PDB file of C-alpha atoms in Angstrom:
ATOM      1  CA  MET C   1       1.632  -7.246  36.311  1.00 50.00           C
ATOM      2  CA  SER C   2       1.258 -10.149  38.702  1.00 56.00           C
ATOM      3  CA  THR C   3       0.700 -13.803  37.920  1.00 60.00           C
ATOM      4  CA  LEU C   4      -2.426 -15.446  39.304  1.00 57.00           C
ATOM      5  CA  LYS C   5      -1.626 -18.662  41.149  1.00 59.00           C
ATOM      6  CA  VAL C   6      -4.043 -21.238  42.519  1.00 55.00           C
ATOM      7  CA  ASN C   7      -3.046 -24.074  44.781  1.00 54.00           C
ATOM      8  CA  THR C   8      -4.393 -27.508  43.985  1.00 55.00           C
ATOM      9  CA  ILE C   9      -3.798 -30.656  46.003  1.00 53.00           C
ATOM     10  CA  GLU C  10      -1.243 -31.878  43.451  1.00 53.00           C
ATOM     11  CA  GLU C  11       0.551 -28.537  43.234  1.00 52.00           C
ATOM     12  CA  ALA C  12       0.320 -27.259  46.807  1.00 49.00           C
ATOM     13  CA  THR C  13       3.959 -28.054  47.448  1.00 53.00           C
ATOM     14  CA  SER C  14       5.206 -26.406  44.222  1.00 59.00           C
ATOM     15  CA  GLY C  15       3.478 -23.032  44.673  1.00 59.00           C
ATOM     16  CA  GLY C  16       0.412 -23.351  42.468  1.00 60.00           C
ATOM     17  CA  ALA C  17      -0.513 -23.448  38.826  1.00 64.00           C
ATOM     18  CA  THR C  18       0.038 -20.465  36.505  1.00 68.00           C
ATOM     19  CA  PHE C  19      -2.950 -19.136  34.562  1.00 71.00           C
ATOM     20  CA  TYR C  20      -2.595 -17.201  31.313  1.00 77.00           C
ATOM     21  CA  THR C  21      -5.383 -14.764  30.647  1.00 84.00           C
ATOM     22  CA  THR C  22      -7.084 -13.390  27.574  1.00 90.00           C
ATOM     23  CA  LYS C  23      -5.532  -9.989  26.839  1.00 94.00           C
ATOM     24  CA  ALA C  24      -8.004  -9.001  24.111  1.00 96.00           C
ATOM     25  CA  TRP C  25     -10.990 -10.488  22.308  1.00 97.00           C
ATOM     26  CA  VAL C  26     -13.417  -9.331  19.647  1.00 97.00           C
ATOM     27  CA  ASN C  27     -16.514 -10.442  17.752  1.00 95.00           C
ATOM     28  CA  PHE C  28     -17.071  -8.345  14.610  1.00 95.00           C
ATOM     29  CA  ASP C  29     -18.837  -8.161  11.254  1.00 93.00           C
ATOM     30  CA  GLY C  30     -16.276  -8.027   8.450  1.00 92.00           C
ATOM     31  CA  PHE C  31     -18.716  -7.340   5.580  1.00 88.00           C
ATOM     32  CA  GLY C  32     -19.039  -3.834   4.150  1.00 88.00           C
ATOM     33  CA  VAL C  33     -18.351  -1.282   6.879  1.00 92.00           C
ATOM     34  CA  VAL C  34     -16.624  -3.331   9.575  1.00 95.00           C
ATOM     35  CA  SER C  35     -18.428  -3.161  12.916  1.00 96.00           C
ATOM     36  CA  ILE C  36     -17.557  -4.525  16.350  1.00 98.00           C
ATOM     37  CA  ARG C  37     -20.377  -6.446  18.038  1.00 95.00           C
ATOM     38  CA  ALA C  38     -18.603  -7.017  21.348  1.00 97.00           C
ATOM     39  CA  ASP C  39     -15.028  -6.824  22.589  1.00 97.00           C
ATOM     40  CA  GLY C  40     -12.569  -6.667  25.426  1.00 97.00           C
ATOM     41  CA  ASN C  41      -9.508  -4.402  25.050  1.00 97.00           C
ATOM     42  CA  VAL C  42     -10.109  -3.751  21.324  1.00 98.00           C
ATOM     43  CA  SER C  43     -10.368  -0.135  20.177  1.00 98.00           C
ATOM     44  CA  SER C  44     -10.971  -0.617  16.448  1.00 98.00           C
ATOM     45  CA  ILE C  45     -10.884  -2.898  13.418  1.00 97.00           C
ATOM     46  CA  THR C  46      -9.367  -1.654  10.149  1.00 96.00           C
ATOM     47  CA  ASP C  47     -10.449  -3.230   6.853  1.00 96.00           C
ATOM     48  CA  ASN C  48      -7.261  -3.624   4.778  1.00 95.00           C
ATOM     49  CA  GLY C  49      -8.857  -5.284   1.756  1.00 94.00           C
ATOM     50  CA  VAL C  50     -10.773  -8.468   1.020  1.00 93.00           C
ATOM     51  CA  GLY C  51     -10.647 -10.597   4.162  1.00 91.00           C
ATOM     52  CA  ILE C  52      -7.735  -8.704   5.747  1.00 93.00           C
ATOM     53  CA  TYR C  53      -8.253  -6.874   9.034  1.00 95.00           C
ATOM     54  CA  THR C  54      -6.092  -5.136  11.634  1.00 96.00           C
ATOM     55  CA  VAL C  55      -7.314  -5.446  15.220  1.00 97.00           C
ATOM     56  CA  ALA C  56      -6.091  -2.555  17.413  1.00 98.00           C
ATOM     57  CA  PHE C  57      -5.842  -3.012  21.181  1.00 97.00           C
ATOM     58  CA  THR C  58      -7.100  -0.352  23.582  1.00 98.00           C
ATOM     59  CA  SER C  59      -4.238  -1.067  26.006  1.00 97.00           C
ATOM     60  CA  ALA C  60      -0.951  -2.526  24.784  1.00 96.00           C
ATOM     61  CA  VAL C  61      -0.148  -6.145  25.626  1.00 94.00           C
ATOM     62  CA  THR C  62       3.108  -7.126  27.350  1.00 91.00           C
ATOM     63  CA  ASP C  63       4.970  -7.905  24.119  1.00 92.00           C
ATOM     64  CA  ALA C  64       4.294  -9.131  20.587  1.00 92.00           C
ATOM     65  CA  ASN C  65       4.875 -12.799  21.498  1.00 92.00           C
ATOM     66  CA  PHE C  66       1.205 -13.511  22.169  1.00 92.00           C
ATOM     67  CA  ALA C  67      -0.944 -16.320  20.808  1.00 91.00           C
ATOM     68  CA  ALA C  68      -3.939 -15.334  18.681  1.00 93.00           C
ATOM     69  CA  TYR C  69      -6.693 -17.693  17.672  1.00 91.00           C
ATOM     70  CA  GLY C  70     -10.077 -17.297  16.062  1.00 90.00           C
ATOM     71  CA  GLY C  71     -12.743 -18.414  13.683  1.00 87.00           C
ATOM     72  CA  ALA C  72     -14.900 -16.950  10.946  1.00 88.00           C
ATOM     73  CA  GLY C  73     -18.082 -17.688   9.038  1.00 84.00           C
ATOM     74  CA  GLN C  74     -21.368 -16.165   8.012  1.00 75.00           C
ATOM     75  CA  ASP C  75     -24.460 -18.321   8.486  1.00 62.00           C
ATOM     76  CA  ALA C  76     -25.809 -21.815   7.845  1.00 59.00           C
ATOM     77  CA  ASN C  77     -25.851 -21.195   4.067  1.00 64.00           C
ATOM     78  CA  ASP C  78     -22.255 -19.996   3.843  1.00 66.00           C
ATOM     79  CA  PRO C  79     -19.276 -22.327   3.419  1.00 62.00           C
ATOM     80  CA  ILE C  80     -17.010 -22.538   6.462  1.00 68.00           C
ATOM     81  CA  ARG C  81     -14.286 -19.899   6.510  1.00 75.00           C
ATOM     82  CA  ASP C  82     -10.953 -20.025   8.273  1.00 80.00           C
ATOM     83  CA  THR C  83      -8.773 -17.390   9.908  1.00 79.00           C
ATOM     84  CA  GLY C  84      -5.047 -16.930   9.605  1.00 84.00           C
ATOM     85  CA  PHE C  85      -2.675 -14.552  11.317  1.00 82.00           C
ATOM     86  CA  PHE C  86       0.182 -12.533   9.868  1.00 82.00           C
ATOM     87  CA  ALA C  87       3.594 -12.399  11.535  1.00 75.00           C
ATOM     88  CA  VAL C  88       3.313  -8.644  12.040  1.00 82.00           C
ATOM     89  CA  ASN C  89       1.930  -8.647  15.558  1.00 91.00           C
ATOM     90  CA  THR C  90       2.853  -5.655  17.706  1.00 95.00           C
ATOM     91  CA  THR C  91       2.052  -4.761  21.291  1.00 96.00           C
ATOM     92  CA  THR C  92      -0.823  -2.617  20.008  1.00 97.00           C
ATOM     93  CA  SER C  93      -2.326  -4.663  17.157  1.00 97.00           C
ATOM     94  CA  LEU C  94      -2.504  -7.846  15.121  1.00 95.00           C
ATOM     95  CA  LYS C  95      -3.347  -8.546  11.495  1.00 94.00           C
ATOM     96  CA  THR C  96      -5.675 -11.369  10.489  1.00 92.00           C
ATOM     97  CA  GLU C  97      -7.148 -12.790   7.295  1.00 91.00           C
ATOM     98  CA  THR C  98     -10.350 -14.708   6.658  1.00 89.00           C
ATOM     99  CA  PHE C  99     -10.482 -17.149   3.770  1.00 86.00           C
ATOM    100  CA  TYR C 100     -12.269 -20.176   2.376  1.00 82.00           C
ATOM    101  CA  GLY C 101     -10.782 -23.641   2.799  1.00 77.00           C
ATOM    102  CA  ASN C 102      -9.186 -23.315  -0.657  1.00 81.00           C
ATOM    103  CA  ASN C 103      -7.156 -20.284   0.611  1.00 84.00           C
ATOM    104  CA  THR C 104      -9.215 -17.740  -1.333  1.00 85.00           C
ATOM    105  CA  ALA C 105      -9.468 -14.524   0.716  1.00 88.00           C
ATOM    106  CA  ALA C 106     -13.038 -13.532   1.579  1.00 87.00           C
ATOM    107  CA  ASP C 107     -14.784 -11.090   3.895  1.00 90.00           C
ATOM    108  CA  ALA C 108     -16.712 -12.773   6.696  1.00 90.00           C
ATOM    109  CA  GLY C 109     -19.862 -11.670   8.488  1.00 89.00           C
ATOM    110  CA  LEU C 110     -18.788 -13.263  11.750  1.00 89.00           C
ATOM    111  CA  VAL C 111     -15.165 -12.995  12.891  1.00 92.00           C
ATOM    112  CA  MET C 112     -14.083 -13.943  16.412  1.00 92.00           C
ATOM    113  CA  ILE C 113     -10.526 -13.474  17.708  1.00 94.00           C
ATOM    114  CA  ALA C 114      -8.905 -13.875  21.119  1.00 95.00           C
ATOM    115  CA  VAL C 115      -5.349 -13.026  22.254  1.00 94.00           C
ATOM    116  CA  THR C 116      -3.606 -14.807  25.127  1.00 92.00           C
ATOM    117  CA  ARG C 117      -0.250 -14.013  26.704  1.00 85.00           C
TER     118      ARG C 117
END
């Protein structure tokens, strides 16, 4: 894998800036039968219980030291939900949880996750 470099005026003498790319992303419905709306490098979502999901990557990422970030909610009538990530990331998957602000686990109708490395 190569690193993309771009020269800017400030960095032309140092060889360019390093860019880190999104390795996987997904937008899915976590209510009932989990369904992926759109994705990049995600093969499936497993429902592991209330608000707990495993996101499987189509192609493995470099290592398990990636950064994952996301958000969750339902609609204008639903309280804001948060996402959290478990420390069980592997090169082929990550585990995430959606919950209300009071830390009560809850399924979410709109879950969005991205992985950068």
